[in-house]
Backbone as a printed PyTorch tensor [residue, N CA C, xyz], in Angstrom:
tensor([[[ 61.5640, 173.7760, 121.6660],
         [ 62.4860, 173.1540, 120.7330],
         [ 63.9290, 173.5180, 121.0690]],

        [[ 64.1480, 174.8080, 121.3800],
         [ 65.5050, 175.2540, 121.7210],
         [ 66.0080, 174.5440, 122.9770]],

        [[ 65.0690, 174.3090, 123.9000],
         [ 65.4520, 173.6370, 125.1500],
         [ 65.9690, 172.2180, 124.8630]],

        [[ 65.2840, 171.4800, 124.0060],
         [ 65.6980, 170.1190, 123.6610],
         [ 67.0140, 170.1010, 122.8850]],

        [[ 67.1740, 171.0820, 122.0150],
         [ 68.4220, 171.1900, 121.2650],
         [ 69.5890, 171.4800, 122.1960]],

        [[ 69.3630, 172.3710, 123.1530],
         [ 70.4000, 172.6970, 124.1370],
         [ 70.7280, 171.4610, 124.9870]],

        [[ 69.7100, 170.7270, 125.4010],
         [ 69.9050, 169.5100, 126.1880],
         [ 70.6680, 168.4580, 125.3840]],

        [[ 70.3600, 168.3280, 124.1180],
         [ 71.0760, 167.3970, 123.2550],
         [ 72.5560, 167.7880, 123.1390]],

        [[ 72.8270, 169.0580, 122.9480],
         [ 74.2170, 169.5300, 122.8340],
         [ 74.9900, 169.2710, 124.1120]],

        [[ 74.3780, 169.5340, 125.2550],
         [ 75.0350, 169.2890, 126.5400],
         [ 75.2910, 167.7990, 126.7160]],

        [[ 74.3430, 166.9600, 126.3460],
         [ 74.5160, 165.5060, 126.4610],
         [ 75.6660, 165.0110, 125.5970]],

        [[ 75.7450, 165.4960, 124.3720],
         [ 76.8360, 165.1100, 123.4730],
         [ 78.1740, 165.5590, 124.0510]],

        [[ 78.2260, 166.7540, 124.6010],
         [ 79.4540, 167.2600, 125.1970],
         [ 79.8770, 166.4160, 126.3930]],

        [[ 78.9350, 166.0430, 127.2540],
         [ 79.2390, 165.2130, 128.4220],
         [ 79.7670, 163.8500, 127.9850]],

        [[ 79.1440, 163.2360, 127.0050],
         [ 79.6020, 161.9390, 126.5040],
         [ 81.0070, 162.0560, 125.9280]],

        [[ 81.2720, 163.1160, 125.1750],
         [ 82.6070, 163.3130, 124.5960],
         [ 83.6540, 163.4680, 125.6840]],

        [[ 83.3600, 164.1890, 126.7330],
         [ 84.3080, 164.3580, 127.8470],
         [ 84.5500, 163.0330, 128.5400]],

        [[ 83.4850, 162.2670, 128.7870],
         [ 83.6570, 160.9640, 129.4340],
         [ 84.5040, 160.0170, 128.5990]],

        [[ 84.2900, 159.9890, 127.3180],
         [ 85.0800, 159.1320, 126.4350],
         [ 86.5450, 159.5530, 126.4630]],

        [[ 86.8040, 160.8370, 126.3710],
         [ 88.1920, 161.3280, 126.3570],
         [ 88.9060, 161.0600, 127.6770]],

        [[ 88.2180, 161.1750, 128.8040],
         [ 88.8780, 160.9460, 130.0910],
         [ 89.1260, 159.4780, 130.3570]],

        [[ 88.3890, 158.5800, 129.7030],
         [ 88.5820, 157.1470, 129.9150],
         [ 89.5560, 156.5180, 128.9360]],

        [[ 89.9700, 157.2020, 127.8980],
         [ 90.8720, 156.6230, 126.9060],
         [ 92.1830, 156.1150, 127.4830]],

        [[ 92.8800, 156.8160, 128.3880],
         [ 94.1620, 156.3220, 128.8710],
         [ 94.0820, 155.0100, 129.6290]],

        [[ 92.9260, 154.6250, 130.1530],
         [ 92.8400, 153.3950, 130.9290],
         [ 92.3740, 152.2090, 130.1050]],

        [[ 92.1750, 152.3920, 128.8160],
         [ 91.7160, 151.3020, 127.9660],
         [ 92.8740, 150.7710, 127.1390]],

        [[ 92.8290, 149.4710, 126.8180],
         [ 93.8160, 148.9190, 125.8950],
         [ 93.6040, 149.5700, 124.5440]],

        [[ 94.6790, 149.8590, 123.8560],
         [ 94.5560, 150.5320, 122.5730],
         [ 95.1320, 149.6760, 121.4840]],

        [[ 94.8210, 150.0090, 120.2540],
         [ 95.3450, 149.2890, 119.1190],
         [ 96.5680, 149.9610, 118.5410]],

        [[ 97.0870, 150.9690, 119.2180],
         [ 98.2420, 151.6790, 118.6940],
         [ 99.5270, 150.9270, 119.0110]],

        [[100.5680, 151.2510, 118.3430],
         [101.8560, 150.6320, 118.5910],
         [102.5890, 151.3950, 119.6850]],

        [[103.2460, 150.6850, 120.5540],
         [103.9740, 151.2960, 121.6630],
         [105.4460, 151.4100, 121.2970]],

        [[105.8880, 152.5910, 121.0250],
         [107.2850, 152.8540, 120.6780],
         [107.7620, 151.9990, 119.5200]],

        [[106.8610, 151.5220, 118.7080],
         [107.2350, 150.7220, 117.5510],
         [107.6550, 149.3030, 117.8930]],

        [[107.5870, 148.9190, 119.1850],
         [108.0690, 147.6120, 119.6040],
         [106.9870, 146.5460, 119.6440]],

        [[105.7520, 146.9250, 119.6600],
         [104.6950, 145.9620, 119.8950],
         [103.6420, 146.0040, 118.8010]],

        [[103.2070, 144.8420, 118.3270],
         [102.0980, 144.8350, 117.3780],
         [100.8390, 145.3980, 118.0350]],

        [[ 99.9520, 145.9300, 117.2420],
         [ 98.7210, 146.5300, 117.7510],
         [ 97.9260, 145.5290, 118.5810]],

        [[ 97.3010, 146.0180, 119.6200],
         [ 96.4350, 145.1930, 120.4420],
         [ 97.1120, 144.5070, 121.6050]],

        [[ 98.4070, 144.6440, 121.7620],
         [ 99.1080, 143.9710, 122.8450],
         [ 99.4890, 144.9210, 123.9700]],

        [[ 98.8600, 146.0560, 124.0180],
         [ 99.1430, 147.0550, 125.0430],
         [ 98.0600, 146.9700, 126.1060]],

        [[ 98.4750, 146.9660, 127.3670],
         [ 97.5300, 146.9530, 128.4800],
         [ 97.9780, 147.9900, 129.5030]],

        [[ 97.0210, 148.5130, 130.2320],
         [ 97.3060, 149.4110, 131.3570],
         [ 97.1440, 148.5700, 132.6100]],

        [[ 98.2370, 148.3980, 133.3710],
         [ 98.2250, 147.5400, 134.5490],
         [ 98.5580, 148.3240, 135.8110]],

        [[ 97.8710, 147.9810, 136.8930],
         [ 98.1970, 148.4920, 138.2160],
         [ 99.0850, 147.4650, 138.9180]],

        [[ 99.7230, 147.8520, 140.0090],
         [100.5450, 146.9360, 140.7930],
         [ 99.7220, 145.7010, 141.1550]],

        [[100.2870, 144.5260, 140.9000],
         [ 99.6250, 143.2670, 141.2090],
         [ 98.7980, 142.6910, 140.0690]],

        [[ 98.6080, 143.4390, 138.9910],
         [ 97.8400, 142.9320, 137.8530],
         [ 98.7750, 142.3080, 136.8220]],

        [[ 98.2090, 141.4470, 135.9800],
         [ 98.9890, 140.8060, 134.9250],
         [ 98.0890, 140.5200, 133.7320]],

        [[ 98.7170, 140.1700, 132.6110],
         [ 97.9520, 139.6980, 131.4610],
         [ 98.7540, 138.6410, 130.7340]],

        [[ 98.0450, 137.8080, 129.9860],
         [ 98.6730, 136.7290, 129.2320],
         [ 98.3200, 136.8590, 127.7610]],

        [[ 99.2180, 136.3460, 126.9360],
         [ 98.9410, 136.2430, 125.5140],
         [ 99.6900, 135.0440, 124.9680]],

        [[ 99.1730, 134.5080, 123.8850],
         [ 99.7570, 133.3110, 123.2740],
         [100.3420, 133.6850, 121.9240]],

        [[101.5400, 133.1330, 121.6420],
         [102.2010, 133.4540, 120.3730],
         [103.2320, 132.3780, 120.0340]],

        [[103.4710, 132.2180, 118.7590],
         [104.4770, 131.2770, 118.2560],
         [105.8220, 131.9890, 118.1830]],

        [[106.8830, 131.3410, 118.7010],
         [108.2360, 131.9010, 118.6390],
         [109.2090, 130.8630, 118.0960]],

        [[110.2830, 131.3540, 117.5120],
         [111.3600, 130.4900, 117.0340],
         [112.4190, 130.3380, 118.1170]],

        [[113.2050, 129.2700, 118.0450],
         [114.2800, 129.0320, 119.0100],
         [115.2030, 130.2410, 119.0650]],

        [[115.5670, 130.6520, 120.2670],
         [116.4660, 131.7700, 120.5620],
         [115.9120, 133.1400, 120.1610]],

        [[114.6340, 133.2270, 119.8460],
         [114.0180, 134.5300, 119.5800],
         [113.8550, 135.2620, 120.9140]],

        [[114.1860, 136.5400, 120.9300],
         [114.0600, 137.3370, 122.1440],
         [112.5950, 137.6800, 122.3880]],

        [[112.1350, 137.3750, 123.5940],
         [110.7780, 137.6930, 124.0290],
         [110.9180, 138.6710, 125.1850]],

        [[110.1920, 139.7780, 125.1220],
         [110.3310, 140.7630, 126.1780],
         [109.0300, 141.4400, 126.5270]],

        [[109.1200, 142.2770, 127.5320],
         [108.0070, 143.1130, 127.9530],
         [108.5870, 144.4640, 128.3310]],

        [[107.7880, 145.4910, 128.1810],
         [108.2280, 146.8420, 128.5180],
         [107.0840, 147.5790, 129.1830]],

        [[107.4360, 148.6300, 129.9020],
         [106.4030, 149.4590, 130.5040],
         [106.8320, 150.9180, 130.4530]],

        [[105.8430, 151.7890, 130.5290],
         [106.0630, 153.2180, 130.3900],
         [106.4000, 153.9030, 131.7020]],

        [[106.0960, 155.1710, 131.7200],
         [106.4030, 156.0510, 132.8360],
         [105.7650, 155.5620, 134.1380]],

        [[106.4460, 155.7800, 135.2550],
         [106.0080, 155.4250, 136.6100],
         [105.9610, 153.9210, 136.8540]],

        [[106.6080, 153.1370, 136.0080],
         [106.7040, 151.6900, 136.1800],
         [108.0990, 151.3960, 136.7250]],

        [[108.1630, 150.5920, 137.7990],
         [109.4600, 150.3440, 138.4310],
         [109.8580, 148.8750, 138.4910]],

        [[108.9440, 147.9670, 138.2140],
         [109.2850, 146.5410, 138.2440],
         [108.2390, 145.7650, 137.4500]],

        [[108.7090, 145.0400, 136.4510],
         [107.8440, 144.2490, 135.5780],
         [108.4670, 142.8630, 135.4420]],

        [[107.6680, 141.8290, 135.5790],
         [108.1610, 140.4580, 135.4500],
         [107.5770, 139.8080, 134.2030]],

        [[108.3450, 138.8550, 133.6430],
         [107.9260, 138.1280, 132.4490],
         [108.1460, 136.6420, 132.6700]],

        [[107.1180, 135.8560, 132.3970],
         [107.2310, 134.4010, 132.4530],
         [106.7240, 133.8360, 131.1310]],

        [[107.4330, 132.8290, 130.6130],
         [107.0470, 132.1630, 129.3730],
         [106.6960, 130.7280, 129.7280]],

        [[105.4820, 130.3290, 129.3400],
         [104.9740, 128.9930, 129.6520],
         [104.8290, 128.1650, 128.3950]],

        [[105.0480, 126.8640, 128.5520],
         [104.6910, 125.9140, 127.5100],
         [103.2240, 125.5840, 127.7610]],

        [[102.3240, 125.8610, 126.8040],
         [100.8910, 125.6490, 127.0530],
         [100.5020, 124.1850, 127.2590]],

        [[101.3400, 123.2610, 126.8100],
         [101.0110, 121.8420, 126.9750],
         [101.2760, 121.3620, 128.3960]],

        [[102.4080, 121.7700, 128.9690],
         [102.7470, 121.3220, 130.3220],
         [102.3420, 122.3410, 131.3920]],

        [[101.9720, 123.5390, 130.9640],
         [101.4760, 124.6020, 131.8450],
         [102.4380, 124.9350, 132.9770]],

        [[103.7240, 124.9050, 132.6560],
         [104.7500, 125.2680, 133.6280],
         [105.6590, 126.3150, 133.0010]],

        [[106.2000, 127.2260, 133.8200],
         [107.1140, 128.2230, 133.2600],
         [108.4030, 127.5660, 132.7650]],

        [[108.8520, 127.9780, 131.5770],
         [110.0910, 127.4280, 131.0280],
         [111.1730, 128.5000, 130.9170]],

        [[110.7850, 129.7590, 131.0630],
         [111.7350, 130.8640, 131.0820],
         [111.1010, 131.9960, 131.8830]],

        [[111.8610, 132.5550, 132.8260],
         [111.3420, 133.6020, 133.7000],
         [112.3950, 134.6880, 133.8580]],

        [[111.9400, 135.9390, 133.8460],
         [112.8120, 137.0620, 134.1710],
         [112.0700, 137.8990, 135.1970]],

        [[112.5450, 137.8470, 136.4390],
         [111.9720, 138.6240, 137.5270],
         [113.0660, 139.3620, 138.2900]],

        [[113.9690, 139.9660, 137.5150],
         [115.1450, 140.6210, 138.0960],
         [114.9030, 142.0550, 138.5680]],

        [[113.6560, 142.5290, 138.5320],
         [113.3570, 143.8700, 139.0080],
         [113.4970, 144.9540, 137.9570]],

        [[113.6190, 144.5800, 136.6970],
         [113.7860, 145.5810, 135.6470],
         [112.4410, 146.0190, 135.0880]],

        [[112.4660, 147.0580, 134.2610],
         [111.2670, 147.5260, 133.5810],
         [111.2060, 147.0120, 132.1450]],

        [[112.2240, 146.2590, 131.7410],
         [112.2610, 145.6740, 130.3980],
         [112.7790, 144.2350, 130.4600]],

        [[112.0380, 143.3350, 131.1220],
         [112.5080, 141.9510, 131.2160],
         [112.5010, 141.2700, 129.8470]],

        [[113.4510, 140.3810, 129.6360],
         [113.5390, 139.6460, 128.3660],
         [114.0940, 138.2500, 128.6260]],

        [[113.6610, 137.3120, 127.7860],
         [114.1580, 135.9330, 127.8170],
         [114.3010, 135.4650, 126.3790]],

        [[114.9770, 134.3380, 126.1890],
         [115.0860, 133.7180, 124.8710],
         [114.1630, 132.5110, 124.8140]],

        [[113.4750, 132.3430, 123.6970],
         [112.6500, 131.1510, 123.5160],
         [113.5690, 129.9350, 123.4950]],

        [[113.3580, 128.9500, 124.3620],
         [114.2670, 127.8010, 124.4390],
         [114.1410, 126.8450, 123.2570]],

        [[113.0330, 126.8890, 122.5680],
         [112.8140, 126.0550, 121.3870],
         [111.6930, 126.6780, 120.5650]],

        [[111.4850, 126.1650, 119.3620],
         [110.4370, 126.6890, 118.4880],
         [109.0810, 126.1250, 118.9090]],

        [[108.0890, 127.0010, 118.9630],
         [106.7600, 126.5200, 119.2900],
         [105.8380, 127.6040, 119.7960]],

        [[104.6670, 127.1630, 120.2240],
         [103.6440, 128.0520, 120.7720],
         [103.9240, 128.2490, 122.2590]],

        [[103.8480, 129.5000, 122.7120],
         [104.1150, 129.8290, 124.1090],
         [103.0240, 130.7520, 124.6460]],

        [[102.8720, 130.7350, 125.9580],
         [102.0130, 131.6900, 126.6490],
         [102.9340, 132.6320, 127.4150]],

        [[102.7850, 133.9310, 127.1690],
         [103.5560, 134.9420, 127.8890],
         [102.6910, 135.4990, 129.0100]],

        [[103.2710, 135.6270, 130.1890],
         [102.5730, 136.2770, 131.2900],
         [103.4010, 137.4740, 131.7270]],

        [[102.7830, 138.6460, 131.6460],
         [103.4420, 139.8850, 132.0270],
         [102.7890, 140.3590, 133.3170]],

        [[103.6070, 140.5340, 134.3480],
         [103.1170, 140.8140, 135.6970],
         [103.6790, 142.1510, 136.1890]],

        [[102.7950, 143.0920, 136.5180],
         [103.2070, 144.3950, 137.0260],
         [103.4650, 144.2780, 138.5230]],

        [[104.7120, 144.3870, 138.9030],
         [105.0860, 144.2880, 140.3090],
         [105.0660, 145.6420, 141.0090]],

        [[105.3610, 146.7300, 140.2710],
         [105.4040, 148.0450, 140.9090],
         [105.0890, 149.1380, 139.8960]],

        [[103.8980, 149.7100, 140.0210],
         [103.4740, 150.8380, 139.1950],
         [103.0140, 151.9480, 140.1220]],

        [[103.6260, 153.1170, 140.0110],
         [103.3060, 154.2280, 140.8990],
         [102.1910, 155.1220, 140.3690]],

        [[101.7740, 154.9410, 139.1330],
         [100.7590, 155.8150, 138.5410],
         [ 99.3580, 155.4100, 139.0060]],

        [[ 98.5550, 156.3820, 139.3870],
         [ 97.1950, 156.1150, 139.8660],
         [ 96.3370, 155.4590, 138.7910]],

        [[ 96.5570, 155.8070, 137.5290],
         [ 95.7710, 155.2470, 136.4360],
         [ 96.3430, 153.9780, 135.8540]],

        [[ 97.4130, 153.4650, 136.4320],
         [ 98.0720, 152.2790, 135.9080],
         [ 99.2240, 152.6440, 134.9960]],

        [[100.0280, 151.6680, 134.6400],
         [101.1950, 151.8780, 133.7840],
         [100.9820, 151.1800, 132.4440]],

        [[101.3670, 151.8460, 131.3870],
         [101.2670, 151.2800, 130.0410],
         [102.2890, 150.1480, 129.9210]],

        [[101.8160, 148.9920, 129.5240],
         [102.6470, 147.7870, 129.5000],
         [102.4050, 147.0550, 128.1800]],

        [[103.4700, 146.4830, 127.6010],
         [103.3090, 145.7920, 126.3270],
         [104.3380, 144.7010, 126.1590]],

        [[104.0020, 143.7350, 125.3210],
         [104.9180, 142.6630, 124.9480],
         [105.7820, 143.1540, 123.7950]],

        [[107.0050, 142.6530, 123.7190],
         [107.9230, 143.0580, 122.6500],
         [108.7360, 141.8410, 122.2300]],

        [[109.0220, 141.7530, 120.9210],
         [109.8470, 140.6540, 120.4030],
         [110.4160, 141.0450, 119.0560]],

        [[111.3810, 140.2380, 118.6100],
         [111.9730, 140.4360, 117.2950],
         [110.9620, 140.0110, 116.2400]],

        [[110.9770, 140.6360, 115.1020],
         [110.1250, 140.2010, 113.9960],
         [110.9890, 139.7240, 112.8650]]])
Protein backbone atom coordinates (compact mmCIF):
# COMPACT_ATOMS: atom_id res chain seq x y z
CA UNK A 1 0.00 0.00 0.00
CA UNK A 2 2.81 2.40 0.90
CA UNK A 3 4.46 1.66 -2.43
CA UNK A 4 1.32 2.68 -4.38
CA UNK A 5 0.88 5.79 -2.27
CA UNK A 6 4.49 6.77 -2.90
CA UNK A 7 4.04 6.14 -6.64
CA UNK A 8 0.89 8.26 -6.66
CA UNK A 9 2.68 11.14 -4.90
CA UNK A 10 5.59 11.00 -7.35
CA UNK A 11 3.16 10.95 -10.30
CA UNK A 12 1.29 13.99 -8.98
CA UNK A 13 4.58 15.82 -8.45
CA UNK A 14 5.77 15.02 -12.00
CA UNK A 15 2.49 16.23 -13.50
CA UNK A 16 2.67 19.45 -11.45
CA UNK A 17 6.22 20.13 -12.66
CA UNK A 18 5.26 19.49 -16.29
CA UNK A 19 2.29 21.83 -16.06
CA UNK A 20 4.37 24.59 -14.45
CA UNK A 21 7.18 24.33 -17.02
CA UNK A 22 4.73 24.53 -19.94
CA UNK A 23 2.76 27.56 -18.71
CA UNK A 24 4.98 30.25 -20.33
CA UNK A 25 4.46 28.79 -23.82
CA UNK A 26 0.67 28.71 -23.66
CA UNK A 27 -1.73 31.53 -24.46
CA UNK A 28 -3.11 32.91 -21.24
CA UNK A 29 -6.26 34.69 -20.23
CA UNK A 30 -4.38 37.31 -18.24
CA UNK A 31 -4.08 40.92 -19.25
CA UNK A 32 -0.77 42.09 -20.68
CA UNK A 33 0.30 45.34 -19.06
CA UNK A 34 -3.35 46.34 -18.90
CA UNK A 35 -3.38 46.97 -22.67
CA UNK A 36 -5.06 43.85 -23.95
CA UNK A 37 -8.35 42.13 -23.18
CA UNK A 38 -7.99 38.60 -21.84
CA UNK A 39 -7.36 35.87 -24.36
CA UNK A 40 -5.52 37.96 -26.94
CA UNK A 41 -2.02 37.07 -25.79
CA UNK A 42 0.09 34.66 -27.81
CA UNK A 43 3.67 33.42 -27.54
CA UNK A 44 5.25 33.70 -31.00
CA UNK A 45 8.59 32.62 -32.42
CA UNK A 46 10.28 34.39 -35.35
CA UNK A 47 8.19 33.82 -38.48
CA UNK A 48 4.95 33.01 -36.64
CA UNK A 49 1.79 35.11 -36.67
CA UNK A 50 -1.79 35.13 -35.42
CA UNK A 51 -5.03 36.74 -36.52
CA UNK A 52 -8.07 38.00 -34.71
CA UNK A 53 -11.28 39.70 -35.78
CA UNK A 54 -12.73 42.77 -34.09
CA UNK A 55 -15.00 45.75 -34.71
CA UNK A 56 -13.31 49.19 -34.68
CA UNK A 57 -14.51 52.76 -35.05
CA UNK A 58 -13.06 55.22 -37.58
CA UNK A 59 -9.67 56.61 -36.45
CA UNK A 60 -9.47 54.19 -33.50
CA UNK A 61 -5.85 53.25 -32.78
CA UNK A 62 -5.11 49.58 -33.41
CA UNK A 63 -1.79 48.24 -32.21
CA UNK A 64 0.31 45.29 -31.24
CA UNK A 65 2.99 44.92 -28.60
CA UNK A 66 5.54 42.36 -27.57
CA UNK A 67 7.57 41.63 -24.48
CA UNK A 68 11.19 41.01 -23.69
CA UNK A 69 13.59 39.73 -26.41
CA UNK A 70 11.25 40.94 -29.19
CA UNK A 71 12.93 43.16 -31.78
CA UNK A 72 10.50 43.48 -34.70
CA UNK A 73 6.73 43.04 -34.86
CA UNK A 74 4.49 43.82 -37.84
CA UNK A 75 0.78 44.63 -37.90
CA UNK A 76 -1.60 44.39 -40.84
CA UNK A 77 -5.31 45.26 -40.79
CA UNK A 78 -7.53 43.56 -43.36
CA UNK A 79 -11.05 44.20 -44.53
CA UNK A 80 -12.60 40.70 -44.23
CA UNK A 81 -14.86 41.27 -47.24
CA UNK A 82 -12.14 42.14 -49.76
CA UNK A 83 -9.40 40.15 -47.96
CA UNK A 84 -6.76 42.76 -48.70
CA UNK A 85 -4.65 44.78 -46.26
CA UNK A 86 -6.00 48.30 -45.76
CA UNK A 87 -3.49 49.47 -43.15
CA UNK A 88 0.00 48.11 -42.49
CA UNK A 89 2.80 49.00 -40.09
CA UNK A 90 6.04 47.15 -40.79
CA UNK A 91 8.52 49.82 -39.73
CA UNK A 92 10.63 47.50 -37.56
CA UNK A 93 9.20 48.57 -34.21
CA UNK A 94 8.08 46.46 -31.26
CA UNK A 95 4.84 48.45 -30.91
CA UNK A 96 3.34 48.90 -34.40
CA UNK A 97 0.10 50.89 -34.61
CA UNK A 98 -2.33 52.05 -37.29
CA UNK A 99 -5.62 53.95 -37.37
CA UNK A 100 -8.83 52.26 -38.47
CA UNK A 101 -9.66 53.96 -41.80
CA UNK A 102 -13.40 53.55 -41.29
CA UNK A 103 -15.89 51.94 -38.90
CA UNK A 104 -16.38 48.22 -39.28
CA UNK A 105 -15.21 44.68 -38.74
CA UNK A 106 -11.50 44.07 -39.34
CA UNK A 107 -9.05 41.18 -39.23
CA UNK A 108 -5.77 41.97 -37.46
CA UNK A 109 -2.66 40.00 -38.35
CA UNK A 110 0.26 40.23 -35.96
CA UNK A 111 3.51 38.87 -37.38
CA UNK A 112 6.65 38.21 -35.31
CA UNK A 113 9.60 39.18 -37.47
CA UNK A 114 12.35 38.90 -34.84
CA UNK A 115 12.16 37.16 -31.46
CA UNK A 116 15.41 36.17 -29.75
CA UNK A 117 13.85 34.15 -26.92
CA UNK A 118 14.05 30.36 -27.24
CA UNK A 119 10.54 29.97 -25.80
CA UNK A 120 9.03 32.66 -28.01
CA UNK A 121 8.03 36.24 -27.26
CA UNK A 122 4.85 37.34 -25.52
CA UNK A 123 2.76 39.21 -28.08
CA UNK A 124 -0.64 40.89 -27.83
CA UNK A 125 -3.09 43.15 -29.61
CA UNK A 126 -3.78 46.57 -28.12
CA UNK A 127 -6.38 49.27 -28.83
CA UNK A 128 -8.29 52.14 -27.28
CA UNK A 129 -11.45 51.24 -25.39
